[in-house]
């Protein structure tokens, strides 16, 4: 049952589902896309999130109850079936088990469920993998839907496009760390993230992204229109790389020549929901063709 | 130009905020006490959105290198020009060479310094507000440092007579015990009825973790309704599937120490939010310090909208008094 809630006098929060699913995420995406196209007066921000969404508005221009009625109408009228998502498939190189996040996670062992192992070892064990290598393989074998952007500018929540029984799930730290390196690749709940900037964080740390996803100087090609790179609806493929490739990408970032490998894509949620394996093979085939 | 001799505890350039980028995870930043900020701009004849300085707890020492018209509003951190006390909530003239400094804070937490013409820093995503976490806006994306030089802009809308003063009844008073109004909602269904009741019946103490990102409160543990955690949420009972956080929303990670998210906060995450501070009371929240007390009061959406209307009326009255409407 969908919940429509006031977030004070400037926000409406709509929880479509308490649990995460691709269906709930596609529904939030479809409703917020339609809302955006209707250009109602007084709407300041439209923020789709994982299994919910949020709207910021000016109550002088639209009464919150009127906005809620409108959103309820959209829930009825908007269908995920005839909804097209135009986005990008992106190759995101990750150095797993790297020295920088390792140093960070070792500093905060007292805040972790299992102080005696690393985050990768712990996550592999509780998800039934025999080794961290097997966990890394499961993380990198199938692509992810960027299901929400937020926390700090540009942080992508990524939800793997595999059936529920194949999903990796890990708890967040018992108490959040006060430090996470910039570009750390983390996992919490059923979500993979990259931390755009250094800061606090509670996700398990598995590795580090070679290239930035946030760049305030906007030097790289991928940042020419925005200081943040990820967009909701993107499909990210996390690819495990060697230290050698990591250093080579860092060099390209430094001299300004790095560009993410991307392919534009238009797809229907049904394609993903009906056969995630076939969809994944197809997008990865297209990306590396 | 204004030269920073001493920066104070945390002095930043702020305007009305960076609005419209919440969906990419960009919080609005901006002046935390909008009422005092707006009054300061009105007193110097600026556009209401002009950039001003937000001064926190301990004031800076600033040297003016040109004649300027200024106004100081907000909490009581008594200002002095060349060592002589000057009034707050009043249009003041300073001369090139004058030094502005401050005494220790008496009441409230934040002072706004507006200069006729505004503080001239580049617009980043339509705003001059400083957002220190990502290092954008304001002066190089950071609080002021000794030796900084601030340019004064030229955009003045009205000439305001020196000595013009905001009427006493429009000047807020600050206290060490406060009532903050909230609208209950969001994921409040996660709290037990008993904990919901306790949340509104005890005095919460502001911890030292109280800044532009948010305020953390000490009081007592709150409990969540037992359930099998939904898929994707994480294992702690205070966890939900990561969602958007309204500005002013309050969450209780692990049931310990509620956190109110403010202007520079994270825009989303995985903790159940239980209520939201109404927009007008965010101004009041900004003037509360560590160790002071807060009692949360639940109001309806209609009461929140009424408070908002009264706030707008007060600002209109302020402008009318200065004959600027």
PDB file of C-alpha atoms in Angstrom, chain B residues 29-200:
ATOM      1  CA  UNK B  29      23.033  25.258   1.718  1.00  0.00           C
ATOM      2  CA  UNK B  30      22.096  28.951   2.192  1.00  0.00           C
ATOM      3  CA  UNK B  31      21.496  31.055   5.295  1.00  0.00           C
ATOM      4  CA  UNK B  32      20.266  28.869   8.154  1.00  0.00           C
ATOM      5  CA  UNK B  33      18.191  31.607   9.805  1.00  0.00           C
ATOM      6  CA  UNK B  34      16.439  33.025   6.757  1.00  0.00           C
ATOM      7  CA  UNK B  35      14.447  35.551   8.774  1.00  0.00           C
ATOM      8  CA  UNK B  36      17.513  37.321  10.168  1.00  0.00           C
ATOM      9  CA  UNK B  37      19.327  37.004   6.841  1.00  0.00           C
ATOM     10  CA  UNK B  38      16.407  38.591   4.990  1.00  0.00           C
ATOM     11  CA  UNK B  39      16.140  41.408   7.542  1.00  0.00           C
ATOM     12  CA  UNK B  40      19.845  42.206   7.088  1.00  0.00           C
ATOM     13  CA  UNK B  41      19.489  42.475   3.321  1.00  0.00           C
ATOM     14  CA  UNK B  42      16.370  44.624   3.624  1.00  0.00           C
ATOM     15  CA  UNK B  43      18.174  46.984   6.010  1.00  0.00           C
ATOM     16  CA  UNK B  44      20.901  47.696   3.464  1.00  0.00           C
ATOM     17  CA  UNK B  45      18.527  47.896   0.485  1.00  0.00           C
ATOM     18  CA  UNK B  46      19.750  44.698  -1.175  1.00  0.00           C
ATOM     19  CA  UNK B  47      17.875  42.191  -3.225  1.00  0.00           C
ATOM     20  CA  UNK B  48      16.497  39.644  -0.738  1.00  0.00           C
ATOM     21  CA  UNK B  49      18.695  36.947  -2.276  1.00  0.00           C
ATOM     22  CA  UNK B  50      21.966  38.888  -2.021  1.00  0.00           C
ATOM     23  CA  UNK B  51      24.942  37.070  -0.526  1.00  0.00           C
ATOM     24  CA  UNK B  52      25.775  37.919   3.098  1.00  0.00           C
ATOM     25  CA  UNK B  53      28.107  36.517   5.746  1.00  0.00           C
ATOM     26  CA  UNK B  54      26.859  33.925   8.210  1.00  0.00           C
ATOM     27  CA  UNK B  55      28.822  34.167  11.445  1.00  0.00           C
ATOM     28  CA  UNK B  56      28.739  31.254  13.897  1.00  0.00           C
ATOM     29  CA  UNK B  57      29.193  31.371  17.715  1.00  0.00           C
ATOM     30  CA  UNK B  58      32.424  33.386  17.610  1.00  0.00           C
ATOM     31  CA  UNK B  59      32.644  36.418  15.382  1.00  0.00           C
ATOM     32  CA  UNK B  60      35.418  37.375  12.955  1.00  0.00           C
ATOM     33  CA  UNK B  61      37.483  40.566  12.830  1.00  0.00           C
ATOM     34  CA  UNK B  62      36.893  42.316   9.518  1.00  0.00           C
ATOM     35  CA  UNK B  63      38.528  45.438   8.110  1.00  0.00           C
ATOM     36  CA  UNK B  64      36.675  47.552   5.569  1.00  0.00           C
ATOM     37  CA  UNK B  65      38.848  48.946   2.798  1.00  0.00           C
ATOM     38  CA  UNK B  66      36.054  51.113   1.438  1.00  0.00           C
ATOM     39  CA  UNK B  67      33.082  53.018   2.836  1.00  0.00           C
ATOM     40  CA  UNK B  68      30.071  50.707   3.138  1.00  0.00           C
ATOM     41  CA  UNK B  69      26.526  50.456   4.408  1.00  0.00           C
ATOM     42  CA  UNK B  70      26.027  47.359   6.557  1.00  0.00           C
ATOM     43  CA  UNK B  71      23.518  45.668   8.866  1.00  0.00           C
ATOM     44  CA  UNK B  72      23.929  42.958  11.501  1.00  0.00           C
ATOM     45  CA  UNK B  73      21.026  40.720  12.519  1.00  0.00           C
ATOM     46  CA  UNK B  74      20.405  37.346  14.135  1.00  0.00           C
ATOM     47  CA  UNK B  75      21.658  36.011  17.455  1.00  0.00           C
ATOM     48  CA  UNK B  76      23.199  38.309  20.023  1.00  0.00           C
ATOM     49  CA  UNK B  77      26.933  38.298  19.366  1.00  0.00           C
ATOM     50  CA  UNK B  78      27.471  41.982  20.224  1.00  0.00           C
ATOM     51  CA  UNK B  79      29.220  43.795  17.356  1.00  0.00           C
ATOM     52  CA  UNK B  80      31.755  46.622  17.726  1.00  0.00           C
ATOM     53  CA  UNK B  81      33.188  49.065  15.216  1.00  0.00           C
ATOM     54  CA  UNK B  82      36.699  50.192  16.158  1.00  0.00           C
ATOM     55  CA  UNK B  83      36.054  48.768  19.630  1.00  0.00           C
ATOM     56  CA  UNK B  84      32.818  50.736  20.186  1.00  0.00           C
ATOM     57  CA  UNK B  85      29.541  48.811  20.514  1.00  0.00           C
ATOM     58  CA  UNK B  86      27.135  49.290  17.593  1.00  0.00           C
ATOM     59  CA  UNK B  87      23.469  48.247  17.438  1.00  0.00           C
ATOM     60  CA  UNK B  88      22.157  45.191  15.627  1.00  0.00           C
ATOM     61  CA  UNK B  89      18.986  45.232  13.461  1.00  0.00           C
ATOM     62  CA  UNK B  90      19.918  48.719  12.235  1.00  0.00           C
ATOM     63  CA  UNK B  91      21.388  50.267   9.072  1.00  0.00           C
ATOM     64  CA  UNK B  92      24.979  51.320   9.817  1.00  0.00           C
ATOM     65  CA  UNK B  93      27.629  53.231   7.901  1.00  0.00           C
ATOM     66  CA  UNK B  94      31.274  52.173   8.102  1.00  0.00           C
ATOM     67  CA  UNK B  95      34.280  54.011   6.698  1.00  0.00           C
ATOM     68  CA  UNK B  96      37.325  52.714   4.908  1.00  0.00           C
ATOM     69  CA  UNK B  97      39.752  51.570   7.628  1.00  0.00           C
ATOM     70  CA  UNK B  98      37.037  50.676  10.155  1.00  0.00           C
ATOM     71  CA  UNK B  99      37.355  47.362  11.972  1.00  0.00           C
ATOM     72  CA  UNK B 100      34.302  45.255  12.807  1.00  0.00           C
ATOM     73  CA  UNK B 101      34.684  42.800  15.678  1.00  0.00           C
ATOM     74  CA  UNK B 102      32.420  40.916  18.075  1.00  0.00           C
ATOM     75  CA  UNK B 103      32.027  40.158  21.780  1.00  0.00           C
ATOM     76  CA  UNK B 104      31.227  36.707  23.102  1.00  0.00           C
ATOM     77  CA  UNK B 105      27.880  35.223  22.135  1.00  0.00           C
ATOM     78  CA  UNK B 106      25.070  36.069  24.579  1.00  0.00           C
ATOM     79  CA  UNK B 107      21.983  34.559  22.943  1.00  0.00           C
ATOM     80  CA  UNK B 108      21.395  32.659  19.747  1.00  0.00           C
ATOM     81  CA  UNK B 109      24.134  31.165  17.595  1.00  0.00           C
ATOM     82  CA  UNK B 110      24.365  32.933  14.231  1.00  0.00           C
ATOM     83  CA  UNK B 111      24.738  36.522  13.082  1.00  0.00           C
ATOM     84  CA  UNK B 112      24.188  37.792   9.532  1.00  0.00           C
ATOM     85  CA  UNK B 113      26.254  40.604   8.112  1.00  0.00           C
ATOM     86  CA  UNK B 114      24.781  42.155   4.977  1.00  0.00           C
ATOM     87  CA  UNK B 115      26.668  44.785   2.995  1.00  0.00           C
ATOM     88  CA  UNK B 116      24.881  47.093   0.554  1.00  0.00           C
ATOM     89  CA  UNK B 117      25.713  45.657  -2.866  1.00  0.00           C
ATOM     90  CA  UNK B 118      26.101  42.106  -1.560  1.00  0.00           C
ATOM     91  CA  UNK B 119      29.210  39.958  -1.135  1.00  0.00           C
ATOM     92  CA  UNK B 120      30.554  39.437  -4.634  1.00  0.00           C
ATOM     93  CA  UNK B 121      31.573  35.803  -5.214  1.00  0.00           C
ATOM     94  CA  UNK B 122      30.858  33.733  -8.349  1.00  0.00           C
ATOM     95  CA  UNK B 123      27.468  32.124  -8.836  1.00  0.00           C
ATOM     96  CA  UNK B 124      27.762  28.331  -8.796  1.00  0.00           C
ATOM     97  CA  UNK B 125      24.599  26.539  -9.945  1.00  0.00           C
ATOM     98  CA  UNK B 126      22.584  29.752  -9.470  1.00  0.00           C
ATOM     99  CA  UNK B 127      23.764  30.434  -5.924  1.00  0.00           C
ATOM    100  CA  UNK B 128      26.631  32.048  -4.007  1.00  0.00           C
ATOM    101  CA  UNK B 129      26.099  29.842  -0.945  1.00  0.00           C
ATOM    102  CA  UNK B 130      29.085  27.971   0.461  1.00  0.00           C
ATOM    103  CA  UNK B 131      28.809  24.164   0.574  1.00  0.00           C
ATOM    104  CA  UNK B 132      31.982  23.109   2.335  1.00  0.00           C
ATOM    105  CA  UNK B 133      31.610  19.315   2.012  1.00  0.00           C
ATOM    106  CA  UNK B 134      32.066  19.498  -1.759  1.00  0.00           C
ATOM    107  CA  UNK B 135      34.035  22.724  -1.679  1.00  0.00           C
ATOM    108  CA  UNK B 136      31.745  24.776  -3.893  1.00  0.00           C
ATOM    109  CA  UNK B 137      30.215  28.256  -3.687  1.00  0.00           C
ATOM    110  CA  UNK B 138      31.166  31.149  -1.436  1.00  0.00           C
ATOM    111  CA  UNK B 139      34.845  31.997  -1.307  1.00  0.00           C
ATOM    112  CA  UNK B 140      36.624  28.959  -2.828  1.00  0.00           C
ATOM    113  CA  UNK B 141      34.014  26.648  -1.307  1.00  0.00           C
ATOM    114  CA  UNK B 142      35.281  27.069   2.258  1.00  0.00           C
ATOM    115  CA  UNK B 143      34.798  29.137   5.409  1.00  0.00           C
ATOM    116  CA  UNK B 144      36.715  32.428   5.550  1.00  0.00           C
ATOM    117  CA  UNK B 145      40.391  32.427   6.538  1.00  0.00           C
ATOM    118  CA  UNK B 146      42.639  35.182   7.838  1.00  0.00           C
ATOM    119  CA  UNK B 147      43.951  37.229   4.944  1.00  0.00           C
ATOM    120  CA  UNK B 148      40.939  36.629   2.654  1.00  0.00           C
ATOM    121  CA  UNK B 149      39.646  39.591   0.696  1.00  0.00           C
ATOM    122  CA  UNK B 150      35.925  39.849  -0.020  1.00  0.00           C
ATOM    123  CA  UNK B 151      34.702  42.006  -2.882  1.00  0.00           C
ATOM    124  CA  UNK B 152      31.551  44.067  -2.391  1.00  0.00           C
ATOM    125  CA  UNK B 153      29.043  44.000  -5.273  1.00  0.00           C
ATOM    126  CA  UNK B 154      27.184  46.902  -6.864  1.00  0.00           C
ATOM    127  CA  UNK B 155      23.605  45.663  -6.965  1.00  0.00           C
ATOM    128  CA  UNK B 156      21.620  47.847  -4.601  1.00  0.00           C
ATOM    129  CA  UNK B 157      17.839  48.062  -4.996  1.00  0.00           C
ATOM    130  CA  UNK B 158      17.071  50.860  -2.553  1.00  0.00           C
ATOM    131  CA  UNK B 159      18.923  53.522  -0.625  1.00  0.00           C
ATOM    132  CA  UNK B 160      18.168  53.026   3.064  1.00  0.00           C
ATOM    133  CA  UNK B 161      18.766  55.851   5.531  1.00  0.00           C
ATOM    134  CA  UNK B 162      21.538  55.222   8.065  1.00  0.00           C
ATOM    135  CA  UNK B 163      19.986  54.564  11.480  1.00  0.00           C
ATOM    136  CA  UNK B 164      16.920  52.833  10.069  1.00  0.00           C
ATOM    137  CA  UNK B 165      15.866  50.184  12.569  1.00  0.00           C
ATOM    138  CA  UNK B 166      13.659  47.099  12.474  1.00  0.00           C
ATOM    139  CA  UNK B 167      10.685  47.588  14.848  1.00  0.00           C
ATOM    140  CA  UNK B 168      11.183  45.894  18.197  1.00  0.00           C
ATOM    141  CA  UNK B 169       8.172  43.610  17.781  1.00  0.00           C
ATOM    142  CA  UNK B 170       9.734  42.198  14.604  1.00  0.00           C
ATOM    143  CA  UNK B 171      13.044  41.373  16.291  1.00  0.00           C
ATOM    144  CA  UNK B 172      13.106  37.744  17.475  1.00  0.00           C
ATOM    145  CA  UNK B 173      14.242  36.855  20.968  1.00  0.00           C
ATOM    146  CA  UNK B 174      16.290  33.751  21.654  1.00  0.00           C
ATOM    147  CA  UNK B 175      16.144  31.363  24.553  1.00  0.00           C
ATOM    148  CA  UNK B 176      18.011  28.395  25.995  1.00  0.00           C
ATOM    149  CA  UNK B 177      14.826  26.336  25.981  1.00  0.00           C
ATOM    150  CA  UNK B 178      12.935  26.083  22.751  1.00  0.00           C
ATOM    151  CA  UNK B 179       9.842  24.629  21.188  1.00  0.00           C
ATOM    152  CA  UNK B 180      10.353  23.413  17.644  1.00  0.00           C
ATOM    153  CA  UNK B 181       7.274  22.524  15.618  1.00  0.00           C
ATOM    154  CA  UNK B 182       7.280  19.448  13.389  1.00  0.00           C
ATOM    155  CA  UNK B 183       4.851  17.665  11.082  1.00  0.00           C
ATOM    156  CA  UNK B 184       4.806  13.948  11.903  1.00  0.00           C
ATOM    157  CA  UNK B 185       4.955  11.630   8.904  1.00  0.00           C
ATOM    158  CA  UNK B 186       7.474  10.045   6.523  1.00  0.00           C
ATOM    159  CA  UNK B 187       8.438   6.709   8.127  1.00  0.00           C
ATOM    160  CA  UNK B 188       6.970   7.505  11.562  1.00  0.00           C
ATOM    161  CA  UNK B 189       5.102   4.181  11.278  1.00  0.00           C
ATOM    162  CA  UNK B 190       8.427   2.567  12.233  1.00  0.00           C
ATOM    163  CA  UNK B 191       8.401   3.973  15.814  1.00  0.00           C
ATOM    164  CA  UNK B 192       6.411   2.290  18.547  1.00  0.00           C
ATOM    165  CA  UNK B 193       3.449   4.309  19.843  1.00  0.00           C
ATOM    166  CA  UNK B 194       5.221   4.638  23.185  1.00  0.00           C
ATOM    167  CA  UNK B 195       8.382   6.025  21.576  1.00  0.00           C
ATOM    168  CA  UNK B 196       6.360   8.464  19.468  1.00  0.00           C
ATOM    169  CA  UNK B 197       4.767   9.697  22.664  1.00  0.00           C
ATOM    170  CA  UNK B 198       8.167   9.967  24.429  1.00  0.00           C
ATOM    171  CA  UNK B 199       9.673  11.870  21.530  1.00  0.00           C
ATOM    172  CA  UNK B 200       7.234  14.710  22.173  1.00  0.00           C
TER     173      UNK B 200
END
